[in-house]
Amino acid sequence: MTKARSRVLAALDNAAEPLSAAGVMEAIGQSCDQATVYRALAYLEGAGLAESFVFHCDEHGTERYYVKAAAAHRHWFHCRTCHRFVDLGSCVLDSILAGYEKEYGIRVKGHALYLTGDCADCAAKAGGA
Amino acid sequence: MTKARSRVLAALDNAAEPLSAAGVMEAIGQSCDQATVYRALAYLEGAGLAESFVFHCDEHGTERYYVKAAAAHRHWFHCRTCHRFVDLGSCVLDSILAGYEKEYGIRVKGHALYLTGDCADCAAKAGGA
DNA sequence: CGTTTTTTGCAAGTCATTCGCATTTTTGAC
DNA sequence: GTCAAAAATGCGAATGACTTGCAAAAAACG
């Protein structure tokens, strides 16, 4: 494991939420080139040490976000106000996916669920009540 | 409604599945500039005549896909082999989303569910049995 | 240590999408 | 219909995320 890669992995590990390549760069203080960060992220994912998903947010555009690999498949909620991600715990879609497989004859090999809205803090500040 | 916009809307209407900007261009036979297609798509979505989502597929990369606006919120399955989308009917996540709202204090305003794998045809051809 | 392999930095390239701006279409008032 | 004002289009250049070629630097390894 090279210096660059362990720095990137440490950044993912320290982050409480998924990080984009830009987020990783910021976290490691520009200590390596962006190409290196992208390559490190690809390496970590290939090595099973990180996972990623592509997410689009109006304010930040479309980016791939990475998290340290975890035991269970998880989903995230993205606050459209403070732009933070909230961990929704492990995936609860198994029975729904199984239903789709049966109903449509498809074989589901991967899935992603993205929720957006206001997090508890932002909802309290904005909407009141 | 201008000529370009109605051509784009017609393309979405005729398509059985979500179309990317490139897909729309192909469908209308390059009859207008790509910038116009992008602008038409944005206009149609703003006017409530179309809906879109950003989807990433290893083979086609990340693109925004558009469908004609429908009454109910729907989800799609994407076949990683033939790269077609399968309409999964209207959304069945309401109770799950409500559960998340209660559990995490969040307010869910939008969501997207993407399934990938093999469609019935491709699964039959590939995996056999 | 010296060498072979891998990784890094830098710069240039790609791809989807957007923007500026001059020209063409539409729209609305007459 | 006709003409001016407003909006849309085409074209080319720009943007932003990400990738790649290639030479220099760092790891691996014997």
PDB file of C-alpha atoms (C1' of nucleotides) in Angstrom:
ATOM      1  CA  MET A   1       0.000   0.000   0.000  1.00  0.00           C
ATOM      2  CA  THR A   2       1.599   3.242  -1.134  1.00  0.00           C
ATOM      3  CA  LYS A   3       1.529   6.514   0.751  1.00  0.00           C
ATOM      4  CA  ALA A   4      -1.039   8.048  -1.578  1.00  0.00           C
ATOM      5  CA  ARG A   5      -3.373   5.082  -1.333  1.00  0.00           C
ATOM      6  CA  SER A   6      -3.237   4.856   2.423  1.00  0.00           C
ATOM      7  CA  ARG A   7      -3.889   8.560   2.723  1.00  0.00           C
ATOM      8  CA  VAL A   8      -6.943   8.186   0.514  1.00  0.00           C
ATOM      9  CA  LEU A   9      -8.179   5.186   2.450  1.00  0.00           C
ATOM     10  CA  ALA A  10      -7.650   7.017   5.724  1.00  0.00           C
ATOM     11  CA  ALA A  11      -9.681   9.941   4.388  1.00  0.00           C
ATOM     12  CA  LEU A  12     -12.580   7.617   3.562  1.00  0.00           C
ATOM     13  CA  ASP A  13     -12.258   5.974   6.936  1.00  0.00           C
ATOM     14  CA  ASN A  14     -12.319   9.254   8.827  1.00  0.00           C
ATOM     15  CA  ALA A  15     -15.209  10.673   6.858  1.00  0.00           C
ATOM     16  CA  ALA A  16     -18.644  10.187   8.319  1.00  0.00           C
ATOM     17  CA  GLU A  17     -20.171  10.197   4.864  1.00  0.00           C
ATOM     18  CA  PRO A  18     -19.405   9.336   1.258  1.00  0.00           C
ATOM     19  CA  LEU A  19     -16.661  11.446  -0.291  1.00  0.00           C
ATOM     20  CA  SER A  20     -16.235  12.477  -3.893  1.00  0.00           C
ATOM     21  CA  ALA A  21     -12.786  12.598  -5.445  1.00  0.00           C
ATOM     22  CA  ALA A  22     -12.805  16.336  -4.779  1.00  0.00           C
ATOM     23  CA  GLY A  23     -13.808  15.660  -1.177  1.00  0.00           C
ATOM     24  CA  VAL A  24     -10.927  13.251  -0.792  1.00  0.00           C
ATOM     25  CA  MET A  25      -8.515  15.780  -2.273  1.00  0.00           C
ATOM     26  CA  GLU A  26      -9.682  18.327   0.220  1.00  0.00           C
ATOM     27  CA  ALA A  27      -9.437  15.851   3.080  1.00  0.00           C
ATOM     28  CA  ILE A  28      -5.848  14.931   2.311  1.00  0.00           C
ATOM     29  CA  GLY A  29      -4.855  18.546   1.787  1.00  0.00           C
ATOM     30  CA  GLN A  30      -3.902  18.350  -1.887  1.00  0.00           C
ATOM     31  CA  SER A  31      -1.014  16.122  -0.892  1.00  0.00           C
ATOM     32  CA  CYS A  32      -1.227  14.326  -4.192  1.00  0.00           C
ATOM     33  CA  ASP A  33      -2.341  14.883  -7.727  1.00  0.00           C
ATOM     34  CA  GLN A  34      -5.950  14.436  -8.695  1.00  0.00           C
ATOM     35  CA  ALA A  35      -5.059  11.688 -11.150  1.00  0.00           C
ATOM     36  CA  THR A  36      -3.468   9.842  -8.268  1.00  0.00           C
ATOM     37  CA  VAL A  37      -6.565  10.255  -6.147  1.00  0.00           C
ATOM     38  CA  TYR A  38      -8.758   8.901  -8.928  1.00  0.00           C
ATOM     39  CA  ARG A  39      -6.400   6.002  -9.474  1.00  0.00           C
ATOM     40  CA  ALA A  40      -6.166   5.288  -5.754  1.00  0.00           C
ATOM     41  CA  LEU A  41      -9.934   5.284  -5.463  1.00  0.00           C
ATOM     42  CA  ALA A  42     -10.237   2.889  -8.385  1.00  0.00           C
ATOM     43  CA  TYR A  43      -7.583   0.684  -6.844  1.00  0.00           C
ATOM     44  CA  LEU A  44      -9.268   0.647  -3.438  1.00  0.00           C
ATOM     45  CA  GLU A  45     -12.593  -0.231  -4.965  1.00  0.00           C
ATOM     46  CA  GLY A  46     -11.034  -2.983  -7.042  1.00  0.00           C
ATOM     47  CA  ALA A  47      -9.336  -4.331  -3.944  1.00  0.00           C
ATOM     48  CA  GLY A  48     -12.646  -4.438  -2.103  1.00  0.00           C
ATOM     49  CA  LEU A  49     -11.583  -1.764   0.370  1.00  0.00           C
ATOM     50  CA  ALA A  50     -14.011   0.861  -0.843  1.00  0.00           C
ATOM     51  CA  GLU A  51     -17.383   1.099  -2.534  1.00  0.00           C
ATOM     52  CA  SER A  52     -18.837   3.794  -4.690  1.00  0.00           C
ATOM     53  CA  PHE A  53     -21.944   5.143  -6.324  1.00  0.00           C
ATOM     54  CA  VAL A  54     -22.714   7.900  -8.772  1.00  0.00           C
ATOM     55  CA  PHE A  55     -24.923  10.608  -7.390  1.00  0.00           C
ATOM     56  CA  HIS A  56     -26.316  13.779  -8.879  1.00  0.00           C
ATOM     57  CA  CYS A  57     -27.171  16.808  -6.812  1.00  0.00           C
ATOM     58  CA  ASP A  58     -28.286  20.072  -8.391  1.00  0.00           C
ATOM     59  CA  GLU A  59     -25.728  22.069  -6.510  1.00  0.00           C
ATOM     60  CA  HIS A  60     -22.695  19.816  -6.836  1.00  0.00           C
ATOM     61  CA  GLY A  61     -23.455  18.190 -10.147  1.00  0.00           C
ATOM     62  CA  THR A  62     -22.805  14.562 -10.891  1.00  0.00           C
ATOM     63  CA  GLU A  63     -19.967  12.885  -9.051  1.00  0.00           C
ATOM     64  CA  ARG A  64     -18.916   9.459  -7.909  1.00  0.00           C
ATOM     65  CA  TYR A  65     -18.837   9.094  -4.131  1.00  0.00           C
ATOM     66  CA  TYR A  66     -16.782   6.606  -2.198  1.00  0.00           C
ATOM     67  CA  VAL A  67     -17.121   4.995   1.216  1.00  0.00           C
ATOM     68  CA  LYS A  68     -14.935   2.532   3.011  1.00  0.00           C
ATOM     69  CA  ALA A  69     -16.202  -0.979   2.374  1.00  0.00           C
ATOM     70  CA  ALA A  70     -18.646  -2.205   4.986  1.00  0.00           C
ATOM     71  CA  ALA A  71     -20.075  -5.585   5.775  1.00  0.00           C
ATOM     72  CA  ALA A  72     -23.631  -4.851   4.693  1.00  0.00           C
ATOM     73  CA  HIS A  73     -25.044  -3.014   1.709  1.00  0.00           C
ATOM     74  CA  ARG A  74     -26.183   0.410   2.796  1.00  0.00           C
ATOM     75  CA  HIS A  75     -28.131   3.361   1.444  1.00  0.00           C
ATOM     76  CA  TRP A  76     -27.792   7.062   1.966  1.00  0.00           C
ATOM     77  CA  PHE A  77     -30.047  10.046   2.231  1.00  0.00           C
ATOM     78  CA  HIS A  78     -28.744  13.304   0.812  1.00  0.00           C
ATOM     79  CA  CYS A  79     -29.839  16.605   2.300  1.00  0.00           C
ATOM     80  CA  ARG A  80     -30.512  19.093  -0.467  1.00  0.00           C
ATOM     81  CA  THR A  81     -29.958  21.963   1.940  1.00  0.00           C
ATOM     82  CA  CYS A  82     -26.750  21.176   3.818  1.00  0.00           C
ATOM     83  CA  HIS A  83     -25.565  18.617   1.257  1.00  0.00           C
ATOM     84  CA  ARG A  84     -24.591  16.056   3.799  1.00  0.00           C
ATOM     85  CA  PHE A  85     -25.323  12.360   3.567  1.00  0.00           C
ATOM     86  CA  VAL A  86     -27.213  10.491   6.271  1.00  0.00           C
ATOM     87  CA  ASP A  87     -26.491   6.793   6.671  1.00  0.00           C
ATOM     88  CA  LEU A  88     -29.759   4.884   6.462  1.00  0.00           C
ATOM     89  CA  GLY A  89     -28.316   1.654   7.770  1.00  0.00           C
ATOM     90  CA  SER A  90     -28.295  -1.607   5.958  1.00  0.00           C
ATOM     91  CA  CYS A  91     -30.450  -2.246   2.953  1.00  0.00           C
ATOM     92  CA  VAL A  92     -34.034  -3.311   3.509  1.00  0.00           C
ATOM     93  CA  LEU A  93     -35.016  -3.880  -0.101  1.00  0.00           C
ATOM     94  CA  ASP A  94     -34.386  -7.590  -0.389  1.00  0.00           C
ATOM     95  CA  SER A  95     -38.003  -8.667  -0.474  1.00  0.00           C
ATOM     96  CA  ILE A  96     -38.937  -5.911  -2.916  1.00  0.00           C
ATOM     97  CA  LEU A  97     -36.122  -6.925  -5.233  1.00  0.00           C
ATOM     98  CA  ALA A  98     -37.123 -10.553  -4.995  1.00  0.00           C
ATOM     99  CA  GLY A  99     -40.663  -9.515  -5.907  1.00  0.00           C
ATOM    100  CA  TYR A 100     -39.423  -7.682  -8.987  1.00  0.00           C
ATOM    101  CA  GLU A 101     -37.335 -10.642 -10.034  1.00  0.00           C
ATOM    102  CA  LYS A 102     -40.352 -12.885  -9.877  1.00  0.00           C
ATOM    103  CA  GLU A 103     -42.725 -10.424 -11.491  1.00  0.00           C
ATOM    104  CA  TYR A 104     -40.513  -9.418 -14.418  1.00  0.00           C
ATOM    105  CA  GLY A 105     -38.291 -12.429 -14.843  1.00  0.00           C
ATOM    106  CA  ILE A 106     -35.237 -10.250 -14.322  1.00  0.00           C
ATOM    107  CA  ARG A 107     -32.128 -11.107 -12.375  1.00  0.00           C
ATOM    108  CA  VAL A 108     -31.160  -8.227 -10.113  1.00  0.00           C
ATOM    109  CA  LYS A 109     -27.417  -8.047  -9.566  1.00  0.00           C
ATOM    110  CA  GLY A 110     -27.040  -4.571  -8.205  1.00  0.00           C
ATOM    111  CA  HIS A 111     -29.163  -1.697  -7.044  1.00  0.00           C
ATOM    112  CA  ALA A 112     -28.970   1.796  -5.690  1.00  0.00           C
ATOM    113  CA  LEU A 113     -31.517   3.794  -3.745  1.00  0.00           C
ATOM    114  CA  TYR A 114     -31.057   7.522  -3.419  1.00  0.00           C
ATOM    115  CA  LEU A 115     -33.194   9.631  -1.165  1.00  0.00           C
ATOM    116  CA  THR A 116     -33.075  13.390  -1.125  1.00  0.00           C
ATOM    117  CA  GLY A 117     -34.877  16.010   0.929  1.00  0.00           C
ATOM    118  CA  ASP A 118     -34.144  17.819   4.134  1.00  0.00           C
ATOM    119  CA  CYS A 119     -32.265  16.281   7.015  1.00  0.00           C
ATOM    120  CA  ALA A 120     -33.580  16.624  10.539  1.00  0.00           C
ATOM    121  CA  ASP A 121     -31.469  19.714  11.275  1.00  0.00           C
ATOM    122  CA  CYS A 122     -32.327  21.534   8.079  1.00  0.00           C
ATOM    123  CA  ALA A 123     -36.007  20.664   8.282  1.00  0.00           C
ATOM    124  CA  ALA A 124     -36.102  22.094  11.799  1.00  0.00           C
ATOM    125  CA  LYS A 125     -34.348  25.307  10.769  1.00  0.00           C
ATOM    126  CA  ALA A 126     -36.328  25.839   7.611  1.00  0.00           C
ATOM    127  CA  GLY A 127     -39.854  24.548   7.856  1.00  0.00           C
ATOM    128  CA  GLY A 128     -40.211  25.099  11.568  1.00  0.00           C
ATOM    129  CA  ALA A 129     -42.724  22.984  13.489  1.00  0.00           C
TER     130      ALA A 129
ATOM    131  CA  MET B   1     -44.269  24.647 -28.856  1.00  0.00           C
ATOM    132  CA  THR B   2     -41.544  24.886 -31.468  1.00  0.00           C
ATOM    133  CA  LYS B   3     -40.701  22.274 -34.074  1.00  0.00           C
ATOM    134  CA  ALA B   4     -37.601  21.110 -32.241  1.00  0.00           C
ATOM    135  CA  ARG B   5     -39.418  20.717 -28.958  1.00  0.00           C
ATOM    136  CA  SER B   6     -42.290  18.775 -30.372  1.00  0.00           C
ATOM    137  CA  ARG B   7     -39.928  16.474 -32.204  1.00  0.00           C
ATOM    138  CA  VAL B   8     -38.099  15.794 -28.966  1.00  0.00           C
ATOM    139  CA  LEU B   9     -41.332  15.200 -27.077  1.00  0.00           C
ATOM    140  CA  ALA B  10     -42.533  12.861 -29.808  1.00  0.00           C
ATOM    141  CA  ALA B  11     -39.301  10.917 -29.549  1.00  0.00           C
ATOM    142  CA  LEU B  12     -39.807  10.448 -25.819  1.00  0.00           C
ATOM    143  CA  ASP B  13     -43.389   9.480 -26.402  1.00  0.00           C
ATOM    144  CA  ASN B  14     -42.523   6.858 -28.993  1.00  0.00           C
ATOM    145  CA  ALA B  15     -39.704   5.367 -26.990  1.00  0.00           C
ATOM    146  CA  ALA B  16     -40.534   2.402 -24.837  1.00  0.00           C
ATOM    147  CA  GLU B  17     -37.799   3.303 -22.421  1.00  0.00           C
ATOM    148  CA  PRO B  18     -35.890   6.275 -21.049  1.00  0.00           C
ATOM    149  CA  LEU B  19     -33.790   8.112 -23.627  1.00  0.00           C
ATOM    150  CA  SER B  20     -30.561   9.988 -23.120  1.00  0.00           C
ATOM    151  CA  ALA B  21     -29.889  13.185 -25.038  1.00  0.00           C
ATOM    152  CA  ALA B  22     -27.847  11.093 -27.449  1.00  0.00           C
ATOM    153  CA  GLY B  23     -30.752   8.667 -27.767  1.00  0.00           C
ATOM    154  CA  VAL B  24     -33.110  11.512 -28.556  1.00  0.00           C
ATOM    155  CA  MET B  25     -30.722  12.864 -31.179  1.00  0.00           C
ATOM    156  CA  GLU B  26     -30.622   9.493 -32.811  1.00  0.00           C
ATOM    157  CA  ALA B  27     -34.392   9.147 -32.653  1.00  0.00           C
ATOM    158  CA  ILE B  28     -35.022  12.458 -34.364  1.00  0.00           C
ATOM    159  CA  GLY B  29     -32.348  11.799 -36.960  1.00  0.00           C
ATOM    160  CA  GLN B  30     -29.999  14.644 -36.106  1.00  0.00           C
ATOM    161  CA  SER B  31     -32.666  17.057 -37.257  1.00  0.00           C
ATOM    162  CA  CYS B  32     -31.463  19.622 -34.780  1.00  0.00           C
ATOM    163  CA  ASP B  33     -28.357  20.626 -32.928  1.00  0.00           C
ATOM    164  CA  GLN B  34     -27.389  18.861 -29.754  1.00  0.00           C
ATOM    165  CA  ALA B  35     -27.573  22.100 -27.801  1.00  0.00           C
ATOM    166  CA  THR B  36     -31.157  22.415 -28.961  1.00  0.00           C
ATOM    167  CA  VAL B  37     -31.953  18.890 -27.842  1.00  0.00           C
ATOM    168  CA  TYR B  38     -30.501  19.572 -24.407  1.00  0.00           C
ATOM    169  CA  ARG B  39     -32.438  22.821 -24.180  1.00  0.00           C
ATOM    170  CA  ALA B  40     -35.631  21.191 -25.370  1.00  0.00           C
ATOM    171  CA  LEU B  41     -35.264  18.445 -22.809  1.00  0.00           C
ATOM    172  CA  ALA B  42     -34.725  20.992 -20.048  1.00  0.00           C
ATOM    173  CA  TYR B  43     -37.737  22.938 -21.247  1.00  0.00           C
ATOM    174  CA  LEU B  44     -39.959  19.858 -21.366  1.00  0.00           C
ATOM    175  CA  GLU B  45     -38.924  18.844 -17.896  1.00  0.00           C
ATOM    176  CA  GLY B  46     -39.539  22.346 -16.577  1.00  0.00           C
ATOM    177  CA  ALA B  47     -42.949  22.350 -18.217  1.00  0.00           C
ATOM    178  CA  GLY B  48     -43.830  19.084 -16.523  1.00  0.00           C
ATOM    179  CA  LEU B  49     -43.980  17.193 -19.805  1.00  0.00           C
ATOM    180  CA  ALA B  50     -40.958  15.024 -19.122  1.00  0.00           C
ATOM    181  CA  GLU B  51     -39.058  13.575 -16.208  1.00  0.00           C
ATOM    182  CA  SER B  52     -35.456  12.597 -15.901  1.00  0.00           C
ATOM    183  CA  PHE B  53     -32.890  10.816 -13.834  1.00  0.00           C
ATOM    184  CA  VAL B  54     -29.142  10.445 -13.931  1.00  0.00           C
ATOM    185  CA  PHE B  55     -27.962   6.928 -14.470  1.00  0.00           C
ATOM    186  CA  HIS B  56     -24.539   5.402 -14.708  1.00  0.00           C
ATOM    187  CA  CYS B  57     -23.807   2.258 -16.642  1.00  0.00           C
ATOM    188  CA  ASP B  58     -20.289   0.928 -17.130  1.00  0.00           C
ATOM    189  CA  GLU B  59     -20.685   0.679 -20.847  1.00  0.00           C
ATOM    190  CA  HIS B  60     -22.451   3.953 -21.594  1.00  0.00           C
ATOM    191  CA  GLY B  61     -21.054   6.072 -18.815  1.00  0.00           C
ATOM    192  CA  THR B  62     -23.088   8.592 -16.896  1.00  0.00           C
ATOM    193  CA  GLU B  63     -25.991  10.217 -18.684  1.00  0.00           C
ATOM    194  CA  ARG B  64     -29.291  11.838 -17.888  1.00  0.00           C
ATOM    195  CA  TYR B  65     -32.272   9.876 -19.201  1.00  0.00           C
ATOM    196  CA  TYR B  66     -35.674  11.293 -19.974  1.00  0.00           C
ATOM    197  CA  VAL B  67     -39.153   9.841 -20.118  1.00  0.00           C
ATOM    198  CA  LYS B  68     -42.469  11.431 -20.941  1.00  0.00           C
ATOM    199  CA  ALA B  69     -44.163  12.531 -17.755  1.00  0.00           C
ATOM    200  CA  ALA B  70     -46.484   9.916 -16.315  1.00  0.00           C
ATOM    201  CA  ALA B  71     -49.132  10.009 -13.654  1.00  0.00           C
ATOM    202  CA  ALA B  72     -47.313   7.848 -11.145  1.00  0.00           C
ATOM    203  CA  HIS B  73     -43.715   7.757 -10.017  1.00  0.00           C
ATOM    204  CA  ARG B  74     -41.970   4.801 -11.629  1.00  0.00           C
ATOM    205  CA  HIS B  75     -38.699   2.930 -11.401  1.00  0.00           C
ATOM    206  CA  TRP B  76     -36.605   1.171 -13.979  1.00  0.00           C
ATOM    207  CA  PHE B  77     -34.443  -1.850 -14.230  1.00  0.00           C
ATOM    208  CA  HIS B  78     -31.426  -1.637 -16.498  1.00  0.00           C
ATOM    209  CA  CYS B  79     -30.073  -4.717 -18.217  1.00  0.00           C
ATOM    210  CA  ARG B  80     -26.301  -4.693 -18.104  1.00  0.00           C
ATOM    211  CA  THR B  81     -26.159  -7.002 -21.086  1.00  0.00           C
ATOM    212  CA  CYS B  82     -28.555  -5.553 -23.654  1.00  0.00           C
ATOM    213  CA  HIS B  83     -28.620  -2.100 -22.054  1.00  0.00           C
ATOM    214  CA  ARG B  84     -32.353  -1.750 -22.226  1.00  0.00           C
ATOM    215  CA  PHE B  85     -34.567  -0.452 -19.473  1.00  0.00           C
ATOM    216  CA  VAL B  86     -37.492  -2.447 -18.094  1.00  0.00           C
ATOM    217  CA  ASP B  87     -40.369  -0.505 -16.606  1.00  0.00           C
ATOM    218  CA  LEU B  88     -41.009  -1.767 -13.091  1.00  0.00           C
ATOM    219  CA  GLY B  89     -44.368  -0.082 -12.754  1.00  0.00           C
ATOM    220  CA  SER B  90     -45.284   2.447 -10.179  1.00  0.00           C
ATOM    221  CA  CYS B  91     -43.245   2.995  -7.087  1.00  0.00           C
ATOM    222  CA  VAL B  92     -43.798   0.695  -4.124  1.00  0.00           C
ATOM    223  CA  LEU B  93     -41.443   2.368  -1.686  1.00  0.00           C
ATOM    224  CA  ASP B  94     -43.868   4.650   0.131  1.00  0.00           C
ATOM    225  CA  SER B  95     -43.957   2.732   3.379  1.00  0.00           C
ATOM    226  CA  ILE B  96     -40.190   2.271   3.391  1.00  0.00           C
ATOM    227  CA  LEU B  97     -39.672   5.981   2.852  1.00  0.00           C
ATOM    228  CA  ALA B  98     -42.149   6.801   5.585  1.00  0.00           C
ATOM    229  CA  GLY B  99     -40.245   4.463   7.881  1.00  0.00           C
ATOM    230  CA  TYR B 100     -36.982   6.262   7.125  1.00  0.00           C
ATOM    231  CA  GLU B 101     -38.581   9.634   7.754  1.00  0.00           C
ATOM    232  CA  LYS B 102     -39.749   8.507  11.144  1.00  0.00           C
ATOM    233  CA  GLU B 103     -36.532   6.728  12.063  1.00  0.00           C
ATOM    234  CA  TYR B 104     -34.100   9.453  11.032  1.00  0.00           C
ATOM    235  CA  GLY B 105     -36.194  12.588  11.333  1.00  0.00           C
ATOM    236  CA  ILE B 106     -35.564  13.342   7.673  1.00  0.00           C
ATOM    237  CA  ARG B 107     -38.034  14.690   5.164  1.00  0.00           C
ATOM    238  CA  VAL B 108     -37.843  12.744   1.921  1.00  0.00           C
ATOM    239  CA  LYS B 109     -38.707  14.901  -1.069  1.00  0.00           C
ATOM    240  CA  GLY B 110     -37.389  12.799  -3.881  1.00  0.00           C
ATOM    241  CA  HIS B 111     -35.955   9.395  -4.462  1.00  0.00           C
ATOM    242  CA  ALA B 112     -34.619   7.133  -7.151  1.00  0.00           C
ATOM    243  CA  LEU B 113     -34.200   3.403  -7.241  1.00  0.00           C
ATOM    244  CA  TYR B 114     -31.996   1.818  -9.867  1.00  0.00           C
ATOM    245  CA  LEU B 115     -31.805  -1.871 -10.421  1.00  0.00           C
ATOM    246  CA  THR B 116     -29.291  -3.504 -12.698  1.00  0.00           C
ATOM    247  CA  GLY B 117     -28.690  -7.069 -13.710  1.00  0.00           C
ATOM    248  CA  ASP B 118     -29.889  -9.251 -16.555  1.00  0.00           C
ATOM    249  CA  CYS B 119     -33.291  -8.939 -18.132  1.00  0.00           C
ATOM    250  CA  ALA B 120     -35.386 -12.025 -18.782  1.00  0.00           C
ATOM    251  CA  ASP B 121     -34.154 -12.377 -22.373  1.00  0.00           C
ATOM    252  CA  CYS B 122     -30.490 -11.949 -21.565  1.00  0.00           C
ATOM    253  CA  ALA B 123     -30.656 -14.181 -18.523  1.00  0.00           C
ATOM    254  CA  ALA B 124     -32.200 -16.927 -20.661  1.00  0.00           C
ATOM    255  CA  LYS B 125     -29.558 -16.567 -23.379  1.00  0.00           C
ATOM    256  CA  ALA B 126     -26.605 -16.348 -21.026  1.00  0.00           C
ATOM    257  CA  GLY B 127     -27.195 -18.363 -17.902  1.00  0.00           C
ATOM    258  CA  GLY B 128     -29.309 -20.962 -19.620  1.00  0.00           C
ATOM    259  CA  ALA B 129     -32.042 -22.889 -17.783  1.00  0.00           C
TER     260      ALA B 129
ATOM    261  C1'  DC C   1      22.128  -1.832  -3.128  1.00  0.00           C
ATOM    262  C1'  DG C   2      20.757  -2.450  -8.116  1.00  0.00           C
ATOM    263  C1'  DT C   3      17.116  -3.581 -11.029  1.00  0.00           C
ATOM    264  C1'  DT C   4      12.502  -4.524 -12.336  1.00  0.00           C
ATOM    265  C1'  DT C   5       7.741  -3.259 -11.584  1.00  0.00           C
ATOM    266  C1'  DT C   6       4.451  -0.203 -10.066  1.00  0.00           C
ATOM    267  C1'  DT C   7       2.909   4.302  -8.978  1.00  0.00           C
ATOM    268  C1'  DT C   8       3.014   9.201  -9.322  1.00  0.00           C
ATOM    269  C1'  DG C   9       2.792  13.911 -11.352  1.00  0.00           C
ATOM    270  C1'  DC C  10       1.883  16.649 -15.057  1.00  0.00           C
ATOM    271  C1'  DA C  11      -0.349  17.820 -19.115  1.00  0.00           C
ATOM    272  C1'  DA C  12      -3.322  16.856 -22.555  1.00  0.00           C
ATOM    273  C1'  DG C  13      -7.502  14.401 -23.897  1.00  0.00           C
ATOM    274  C1'  DT C  14     -12.454  12.631 -23.434  1.00  0.00           C
ATOM    275  C1'  DC C  15     -17.288  12.880 -22.757  1.00  0.00           C
ATOM    276  C1'  DA C  16     -21.671  14.757 -21.399  1.00  0.00           C
ATOM    277  C1'  DT C  17     -23.428  18.979 -20.973  1.00  0.00           C
ATOM    278  C1'  DT C  18     -23.656  24.150 -21.065  1.00  0.00           C
ATOM    279  C1'  DC C  19     -22.961  28.896 -22.775  1.00  0.00           C
ATOM    280  C1'  DG C  20     -22.112  33.096 -25.679  1.00  0.00           C
ATOM    281  C1'  DC C  21     -23.649  35.151 -29.504  1.00  0.00           C
ATOM    282  C1'  DA C  22     -25.301  36.012 -34.072  1.00  0.00           C
ATOM    283  C1'  DT C  23     -29.217  34.381 -36.806  1.00  0.00           C
ATOM    284  C1'  DT C  24     -33.802  32.441 -37.419  1.00  0.00           C
ATOM    285  C1'  DT C  25     -38.448  31.449 -35.566  1.00  0.00           C
ATOM    286  C1'  DT C  26     -42.272  32.538 -32.837  1.00  0.00           C
ATOM    287  C1'  DT C  27     -45.271  35.456 -30.700  1.00  0.00           C
ATOM    288  C1'  DG C  28     -48.281  39.455 -30.162  1.00  0.00           C
ATOM    289  C1'  DA C  29     -49.989  43.897 -31.246  1.00  0.00           C
ATOM    290  C1'  DC C  30     -52.036  46.149 -34.779  1.00  0.00           C
TER     291       DC C  30
ATOM    292  C1'  DG D   1     -51.307  39.477 -42.824  1.00  0.00           C
ATOM    293  C1'  DT D   2     -47.239  42.581 -41.245  1.00  0.00           C
ATOM    294  C1'  DC D   3     -43.726  44.044 -38.353  1.00  0.00           C
ATOM    295  C1'  DA D   4     -41.318  44.719 -34.025  1.00  0.00           C
ATOM    296  C1'  DA D   5     -40.147  42.378 -29.677  1.00  0.00           C
ATOM    297  C1'  DA D   6     -39.196  38.111 -27.443  1.00  0.00           C
ATOM    298  C1'  DA D   7     -37.728  33.591 -27.489  1.00  0.00           C
ATOM    299  C1'  DA D   8     -35.400  29.619 -29.678  1.00  0.00           C
ATOM    300  C1'  DT D   9     -31.793  27.732 -32.665  1.00  0.00           C
ATOM    301  C1'  DG D  10     -27.154  26.554 -34.532  1.00  0.00           C
ATOM    302  C1'  DC D  11     -22.476  26.739 -34.069  1.00  0.00           C
ATOM    303  C1'  DG D  12     -18.380  26.753 -31.706  1.00  0.00           C
ATOM    304  C1'  DA D  13     -16.043  27.296 -27.642  1.00  0.00           C
ATOM    305  C1'  DA D  14     -16.074  26.418 -22.645  1.00  0.00           C
ATOM    306  C1'  DT D  15     -16.911  23.603 -18.395  1.00  0.00           C
ATOM    307  C1'  DG D  16     -16.450  19.996 -15.083  1.00  0.00           C
ATOM    308  C1'  DA D  17     -15.559  15.282 -13.860  1.00  0.00           C
ATOM    309  C1'  DC D  18     -12.705  11.999 -14.979  1.00  0.00           C
ATOM    310  C1'  DT D  19      -8.996   9.421 -17.800  1.00  0.00           C
ATOM    311  C1'  DT D  20      -4.663   8.655 -20.104  1.00  0.00           C
ATOM    312  C1'  DG D  21       0.230   8.921 -22.124  1.00  0.00           C
ATOM    313  C1'  DC D  22       4.534   9.322 -20.712  1.00  0.00           C
ATOM    314  C1'  DA D  23       8.701  10.355 -18.183  1.00  0.00           C
ATOM    315  C1'  DA D  24      10.327  10.707 -13.386  1.00  0.00           C
ATOM    316  C1'  DA D  25      10.005   8.806  -8.619  1.00  0.00           C
ATOM    317  C1'  DA D  26       8.986   5.253  -5.366  1.00  0.00           C
ATOM    318  C1'  DA D  27       8.164   0.352  -4.099  1.00  0.00           C
ATOM    319  C1'  DA D  28       9.212  -4.323  -4.418  1.00  0.00           C
ATOM    320  C1'  DC D  29      12.544  -7.927  -4.418  1.00  0.00           C
ATOM    321  C1'  DG D  30      16.343 -10.602  -5.095  1.00  0.00           C
TER     322       DG D  30
END
